[in-house]
Amino acid sequence: MTLTGKMLIGQHATTGNREAIRAVNPATDTPMEPAYPGGNGEQVAKACALAWAAFDGYRETSLEVRATFLETIAAQIEALGDELIERAVAETGLPHARIQGERGRTCGQLRTFARTVRAGEWLDVRVDPAQPQRQPLPRPDLRQRHIALGPVAVFGASNFPLAFSVAGGDTASALAAGCPVVVKAHGAHPGTSELVGRAVAQAVQACGLPEGVFSLLYGSGREVGIALVTDPRIKAVGFTGSRSGGVALTQAAQARAEPIPVYAEMSSINPVYLFAAALAARGEALAQGFVASLTQGAGQFCTNPGLVIGVQGPALDRFIRTTSELLPSCAAQTMLTPGIASAYDSGVGALTEHAKVVAQGLPATGPNQGQAHVFVTQAQAFLANQHLQAEVFGAASLIVVCANNEEVRQVSEHLEGQLTATLHLDEDDLPSAKALLPVLERKAGRLLVNGWPTGVEVCDAMVHGGPFPATSDSRSTSVGTAAIQRFLRPVCYQDFPDALLPAALQHGNPLLLRRLLDGQREA
Amino acid sequence: MTLTGKMLIGQHATTGNREAIRAVNPATDTPMEPAYPGGNGEQVAKACALAWAAFDGYRETSLEVRATFLETIAAQIEALGDELIERAVAETGLPHARIQGERGRTCGQLRTFARTVRAGEWLDVRVDPAQPQRQPLPRPDLRQRHIALGPVAVFGASNFPLAFSVAGGDTASALAAGCPVVVKAHGAHPGTSELVGRAVAQAVQACGLPEGVFSLLYGSGREVGIALVTDPRIKAVGFTGSRSGGVALTQAAQARAEPIPVYAEMSSINPVYLFAAALAARGEALAQGFVASLTQGAGQFCTNPGLVIGVQGPALDRFIRTTSELLPSCAAQTMLTPGIASAYDSGVGALTEHAKVVAQGLPATGPNQGQAHVFVTQAQAFLANQHLQAEVFGAASLIVVCANNEEVRQVSEHLEGQLTATLHLDEDDLPSAKALLPVLERKAGRLLVNGWPTGVEVCDAMVHGGPFPATSDSRSTSVGTAAIQRFLRPVCYQDFPDALLPAALQHGNPLLLRRLLDGQREA
């Protein structure tokens, strides 16, 4: 398939007339063809108008039609074959195996949402039948379901060119909820985005859906993004990226005449706690696990372990020593973009000013490679210096040495919101862990025992979210089936005749949903 | 019980040192004793510190303890007896029967949330068991529950001195979710607030809960409110009041270092559609119902029918004529406060400039009485003048005469977000209603057929919410059991040993919850 450099406004391939973005192969530092001219305000408005026109029809498609659509997108992505893999590898510097795995995750995610759509629990159907005889006043018949919020703007992420980009988690959950989607592709992988965008557009056509259900835009600066978020027809935003970018979009969304929700997944350093007994029993193994998790994918995960917390003593010394022995043999890895590589270097530079270097990985041997770094500091220094908890996106981490459990608690209370917090513990650590748990529940969306935070399962129970600045809305997850709830709102129907009720609420319960009927959940 | 004019900071009755508020009996325009000096910043901070200290313990109380607490609050409110009724009547000008009914609703609401807490569905427990053999990677054990957001600031509403004030819907749902509550009493009914506040504080003590679970503050200006919303220990806000007040709180909450959700229920004019066949069949009866709903409680309901929409013709003329015959015998009624009465007069004055008066109720015969008003205008004039859809809080309504169904649609699309939309229809109107329904679903949180929007049932299926400016967050309801969801966030536990898991997630399912287990809902 020849890449065209064109946007997709509904089914129409359209060329922008603003400054072009162009992928750079980060492994070779060479720009790639074609150029992707950015969209202008009119083109953004056109995509939003199509999305708006498609909304009422799309949100009322049957559960089966919508689920089939999601499955068709997955099939169309798979049909792109190796071309997609090659392009994504070239645009991101990520290894083949990783991109292949990510394609599997992306298609699996779409099929998981298809299952969720069919199950229909997201409709949250509640029925309180009329009580005409009730005193002092009769009760009317009241029925609630959830409906889609409206067209959703999705911003592709740099670090998941498939799983959190054009047809990634935000798009899949918004489409599942019944929301048309307008994607702004991430500038780092426009070719990958075009391929996937065309796959989605083909699925729209194959399923006979209105074309406005999906559009794909490019843009080099903030123009397209701000135009999208401030378009009155856009009713919610999904974003994965930097804290500054997420905060800017949230502020733009709040400044609208009609403010809208923004789900921005932004910044997290993912504290890892090494409890005493675990550290004493297997400090070396923990160091091995840590270094592997830290350096995986050049450390370019939202859940990268950027902070390690332990109590001083020989066991923690051994962990640090083992880390300092392992890290020097870790190869520098190509980062996603020249911008990310240089931001990583700056972040490492800043940490170097404020903390002591424990160890470094092998130096870069090619362009845009990130050299792993581990630093160490004392708890009091950490508490005194807010810079030390700024996310450094890449394979950099800071070990915070605490004098005792009380300092561990102080450091924990001092942390900003996180996506994850990890506890390494043995039986004897349970009392200490239990004491710390309330703090961690307040701070993070996912808590792990004896694992590593990298690796985010797409399932019903996943929470990929957390208090600010991990996300802009701690009430939600961006990974897993509960992500659909971000794009829904409840509507109540009072005393409606069956002929006017949506199928989900009709008296005969034709969708066979387990409703909350008069306060009782149906079997 | 002697009223003291004191705030409750936890269990401590404390006198503020800022400008005092003082209730005014609106029926007689006389100030009432005692004065309620406003709190200062330190006192706000103290209440928030107590709430924070109580949070971790309170949110992990058992379902039974928390449900019993809510029931105890209800019992303590009932134990206040007639003193509460008398004081609320005097402070609000509302009739005895209304206040008695509202007490019943308030206590019923607390007991309904107790039932919801015990049922435990709000925990939304999801379990994805480990799959150690899965290829290419094993799946860890993942378990999700919802936990409380943190201390909640609640702002009492003027028009529901019991049901949406100190122990009203916001407080009940926040306490049900496991959030401590700091209430800022509405300045119009401080004595009612003190009585109810003491009932809640007694329940806190009787149930052996930490004192910070509940505090009650007074304040005459915005100082206390802004201090509350910007205190870092407050994690969510519940508010019912004006659009300007709600927007100001939302902006303050968004400007925090850690932005927090604000649930502000603000402004709605609740369009009522009169479809042709219904209008032809029973125009007079519709006019009777309309006038009754409009003038109930001096029109001081969020769901008051402030807009009536129909297609021109003899049937609509008859509706208007009947309205103009009925309204002149409707007595003027005492409004809640002098401020509300004068704002009503201004609102009526503004409508008089832009629309034609159809009829007026009887003029005021005492202080602070609102004279009912119905206006009429043409659809094109309505579309051209944004002032015509500003809420006038009180018994004022505007009839919009449309040339045809297309104009009805245009007017509907032009509307801002609403709490309710009402359809009066007969069998023959079903096609027209069906065509309009998608617009109304986008505009409002509750849709009614052949009823009147005043009267909000507290039940599972209720939605008292809607798109901006009806509320600041259309994804929620402030009335009904789903209101609990506003104060929760999901947390995922990965590979936790049973000893460290909360009861809701333990392997043995000791709370007997119907979990979403490996994608299937348990029976």
Short mmCIF file of N, CA and C in Angstrom, two decimals, chain B residues 300-370:
data_model
loop_
_atom_site.label_atom_id
_atom_site.label_comp_id
_atom_site.label_asym_id
_atom_site.label_seq_id
_atom_site.Cartn_x
_atom_site.Cartn_y
_atom_site.Cartn_z
N GLN B 300 -39.77 27.44 42.81
CA GLN B 300 -38.35 27.38 43.22
C GLN B 300 -37.79 25.96 43.14
N PHE B 301 -37.92 25.36 41.98
CA PHE B 301 -37.34 24.04 41.75
C PHE B 301 -36.38 24.11 40.56
N CYS B 302 -35.32 23.35 40.66
CA CYS B 302 -34.38 23.23 39.55
C CYS B 302 -35.09 22.71 38.31
N THR B 303 -36.18 21.97 38.54
CA THR B 303 -36.86 21.31 37.42
C THR B 303 -38.15 22.04 37.03
N ASN B 304 -38.28 23.28 37.48
CA ASN B 304 -39.45 24.08 37.13
C ASN B 304 -39.59 24.20 35.60
N PRO B 305 -40.82 24.09 35.08
CA PRO B 305 -41.00 24.15 33.62
C PRO B 305 -40.90 25.59 33.11
N GLY B 306 -39.71 26.04 32.80
CA GLY B 306 -39.47 27.43 32.42
C GLY B 306 -39.62 27.69 30.93
N LEU B 307 -39.91 26.63 30.16
CA LEU B 307 -40.01 26.79 28.71
C LEU B 307 -41.05 25.80 28.19
N VAL B 308 -41.97 26.31 27.37
CA VAL B 308 -43.00 25.45 26.77
C VAL B 308 -42.90 25.64 25.26
N ILE B 309 -42.88 24.54 24.53
CA ILE B 309 -42.65 24.61 23.09
C ILE B 309 -43.79 23.90 22.36
N GLY B 310 -44.41 24.59 21.41
CA GLY B 310 -45.48 23.97 20.62
C GLY B 310 -45.56 24.60 19.24
N VAL B 311 -46.31 23.94 18.37
CA VAL B 311 -46.51 24.44 17.01
C VAL B 311 -47.78 25.28 16.98
N GLN B 312 -47.69 26.41 16.29
CA GLN B 312 -48.80 27.37 16.25
C GLN B 312 -50.08 26.74 15.72
N GLY B 313 -51.20 27.30 16.14
CA GLY B 313 -52.49 26.79 15.67
C GLY B 313 -53.51 26.95 16.77
N PRO B 314 -54.75 26.60 16.46
CA PRO B 314 -55.84 26.79 17.42
C PRO B 314 -55.63 26.02 18.72
N ALA B 315 -55.01 24.85 18.63
CA ALA B 315 -54.84 24.04 19.85
C ALA B 315 -53.85 24.72 20.79
N LEU B 316 -52.77 25.25 20.22
CA LEU B 316 -51.81 25.96 21.08
C LEU B 316 -52.43 27.25 21.61
N ASP B 317 -53.23 27.90 20.76
CA ASP B 317 -53.93 29.11 21.22
C ASP B 317 -54.81 28.79 22.43
N ARG B 318 -55.48 27.65 22.35
CA ARG B 318 -56.37 27.28 23.46
C ARG B 318 -55.56 27.04 24.73
N PHE B 319 -54.42 26.38 24.59
CA PHE B 319 -53.53 26.15 25.74
C PHE B 319 -53.12 27.50 26.35
N ILE B 320 -52.74 28.42 25.48
CA ILE B 320 -52.29 29.73 25.98
C ILE B 320 -53.45 30.46 26.64
N ARG B 321 -54.64 30.35 26.01
CA ARG B 321 -55.79 31.05 26.57
C ARG B 321 -56.15 30.48 27.95
N THR B 322 -56.15 29.17 28.04
CA THR B 322 -56.47 28.55 29.33
C THR B 322 -55.45 28.96 30.39
N THR B 323 -54.21 28.95 30.00
CA THR B 323 -53.16 29.40 30.93
C THR B 323 -53.44 30.82 31.40
N SER B 324 -53.82 31.65 30.46
CA SER B 324 -54.05 33.07 30.81
C SER B 324 -55.31 33.23 31.66
N GLU B 325 -56.18 32.22 31.62
CA GLU B 325 -57.36 32.26 32.49
C GLU B 325 -57.04 31.74 33.90
N LEU B 326 -56.14 30.77 33.97
CA LEU B 326 -55.85 30.13 35.26
C LEU B 326 -54.86 30.95 36.10
N LEU B 327 -53.88 31.49 35.45
CA LEU B 327 -52.78 32.10 36.20
C LEU B 327 -53.22 33.27 37.09
N PRO B 328 -54.14 34.10 36.61
CA PRO B 328 -54.49 35.28 37.44
C PRO B 328 -55.08 34.95 38.80
N SER B 329 -55.51 33.71 39.01
CA SER B 329 -56.02 33.39 40.35
C SER B 329 -54.96 32.69 41.21
N CYS B 330 -53.74 32.57 40.68
CA CYS B 330 -52.68 31.94 41.47
C CYS B 330 -52.08 32.99 42.41
N ALA B 331 -52.10 32.66 43.71
CA ALA B 331 -51.59 33.60 44.70
C ALA B 331 -50.08 33.76 44.56
N ALA B 332 -49.60 34.94 44.82
CA ALA B 332 -48.16 35.15 44.95
C ALA B 332 -47.69 34.38 46.19
N GLN B 333 -46.49 33.83 46.12
CA GLN B 333 -45.99 33.02 47.24
C GLN B 333 -44.67 33.57 47.75
N THR B 334 -44.48 33.40 49.03
CA THR B 334 -43.24 33.86 49.65
C THR B 334 -42.06 33.09 49.06
N MET B 335 -41.05 33.82 48.65
CA MET B 335 -39.86 33.16 48.13
C MET B 335 -38.85 32.94 49.26
N LEU B 336 -37.79 32.19 48.95
CA LEU B 336 -36.91 31.70 50.01
C LEU B 336 -36.17 32.80 50.74
N THR B 337 -35.71 33.79 49.99
CA THR B 337 -34.93 34.87 50.60
C THR B 337 -35.24 36.18 49.89
N PRO B 338 -34.97 37.28 50.55
CA PRO B 338 -35.12 38.57 49.87
C PRO B 338 -34.28 38.63 48.60
N GLY B 339 -33.09 38.07 48.63
CA GLY B 339 -32.23 38.08 47.44
C GLY B 339 -32.84 37.31 46.28
N ILE B 340 -33.42 36.16 46.59
CA ILE B 340 -34.04 35.36 45.53
C ILE B 340 -35.28 36.07 44.99
N ALA B 341 -36.04 36.68 45.88
CA ALA B 341 -37.23 37.41 45.42
C ALA B 341 -36.83 38.57 44.51
N SER B 342 -35.77 39.25 44.87
CA SER B 342 -35.42 40.40 44.03
C SER B 342 -34.77 39.94 42.73
N ALA B 343 -34.03 38.82 42.75
CA ALA B 343 -33.48 38.28 41.50
C ALA B 343 -34.62 37.81 40.59
N TYR B 344 -35.66 37.28 41.19
CA TYR B 344 -36.82 36.86 40.40
C TYR B 344 -37.46 38.06 39.71
N ASP B 345 -37.63 39.12 40.46
CA ASP B 345 -38.22 40.32 39.86
C ASP B 345 -37.37 40.84 38.71
N SER B 346 -36.03 40.83 38.90
CA SER B 346 -35.16 41.26 37.80
C SER B 346 -35.30 40.37 36.59
N GLY B 347 -35.36 39.05 36.85
CA GLY B 347 -35.49 38.10 35.74
C GLY B 347 -36.79 38.31 34.99
N VAL B 348 -37.86 38.52 35.72
CA VAL B 348 -39.15 38.78 35.09
C VAL B 348 -39.09 40.09 34.29
N GLY B 349 -38.41 41.07 34.87
CA GLY B 349 -38.25 42.34 34.17
C GLY B 349 -37.52 42.16 32.84
N ALA B 350 -36.47 41.35 32.85
CA ALA B 350 -35.71 41.13 31.63
C ALA B 350 -36.57 40.41 30.58
N LEU B 351 -37.34 39.41 31.03
CA LEU B 351 -38.21 38.71 30.08
C LEU B 351 -39.26 39.66 29.51
N THR B 352 -39.74 40.55 30.34
CA THR B 352 -40.77 41.49 29.89
C THR B 352 -40.24 42.36 28.74
N GLU B 353 -38.93 42.63 28.81
CA GLU B 353 -38.34 43.43 27.72
C GLU B 353 -38.29 42.67 26.42
N HIS B 354 -38.15 41.35 26.49
CA HIS B 354 -37.86 40.58 25.28
C HIS B 354 -39.03 39.73 24.81
N ALA B 355 -40.06 39.57 25.64
CA ALA B 355 -41.18 38.70 25.25
C ALA B 355 -42.48 39.32 25.73
N LYS B 356 -43.58 38.77 25.23
CA LYS B 356 -44.89 39.34 25.55
C LYS B 356 -45.48 38.61 26.76
N VAL B 357 -46.06 39.37 27.69
CA VAL B 357 -46.69 38.75 28.85
C VAL B 357 -48.01 38.11 28.43
N VAL B 358 -48.18 36.83 28.77
CA VAL B 358 -49.45 36.15 28.52
C VAL B 358 -50.38 36.35 29.70
N ALA B 359 -49.85 36.21 30.87
CA ALA B 359 -50.67 36.32 32.07
C ALA B 359 -49.77 36.48 33.28
N GLN B 360 -50.36 36.99 34.34
CA GLN B 360 -49.66 37.12 35.62
C GLN B 360 -50.53 36.54 36.72
N GLY B 361 -49.87 36.07 37.76
CA GLY B 361 -50.60 35.63 38.93
C GLY B 361 -51.04 36.84 39.76
N LEU B 362 -51.62 36.55 40.90
CA LEU B 362 -52.02 37.63 41.80
C LEU B 362 -50.78 38.37 42.28
N PRO B 363 -50.90 39.66 42.48
CA PRO B 363 -49.74 40.41 42.94
C PRO B 363 -49.38 40.07 44.38
N ALA B 364 -48.19 40.44 44.74
CA ALA B 364 -47.69 40.18 46.10
C ALA B 364 -48.55 40.88 47.12
N THR B 365 -48.78 40.22 48.23
CA THR B 365 -49.52 40.82 49.34
C THR B 365 -48.65 40.91 50.59
N GLY B 366 -47.44 40.44 50.49
CA GLY B 366 -46.53 40.49 51.63
C GLY B 366 -45.12 40.57 51.10
N PRO B 367 -44.16 40.67 52.01
CA PRO B 367 -42.77 40.81 51.57
C PRO B 367 -42.29 39.56 50.84
N ASN B 368 -41.38 39.76 49.91
CA ASN B 368 -40.64 38.66 49.25
C ASN B 368 -41.53 37.66 48.53
N GLN B 369 -42.67 38.11 48.09
CA GLN B 369 -43.53 37.19 47.35
C GLN B 369 -43.26 37.31 45.86
N GLY B 370 -43.32 36.19 45.19
CA GLY B 370 -43.10 36.16 43.75
C GLY B 370 -44.44 36.04 43.04
#
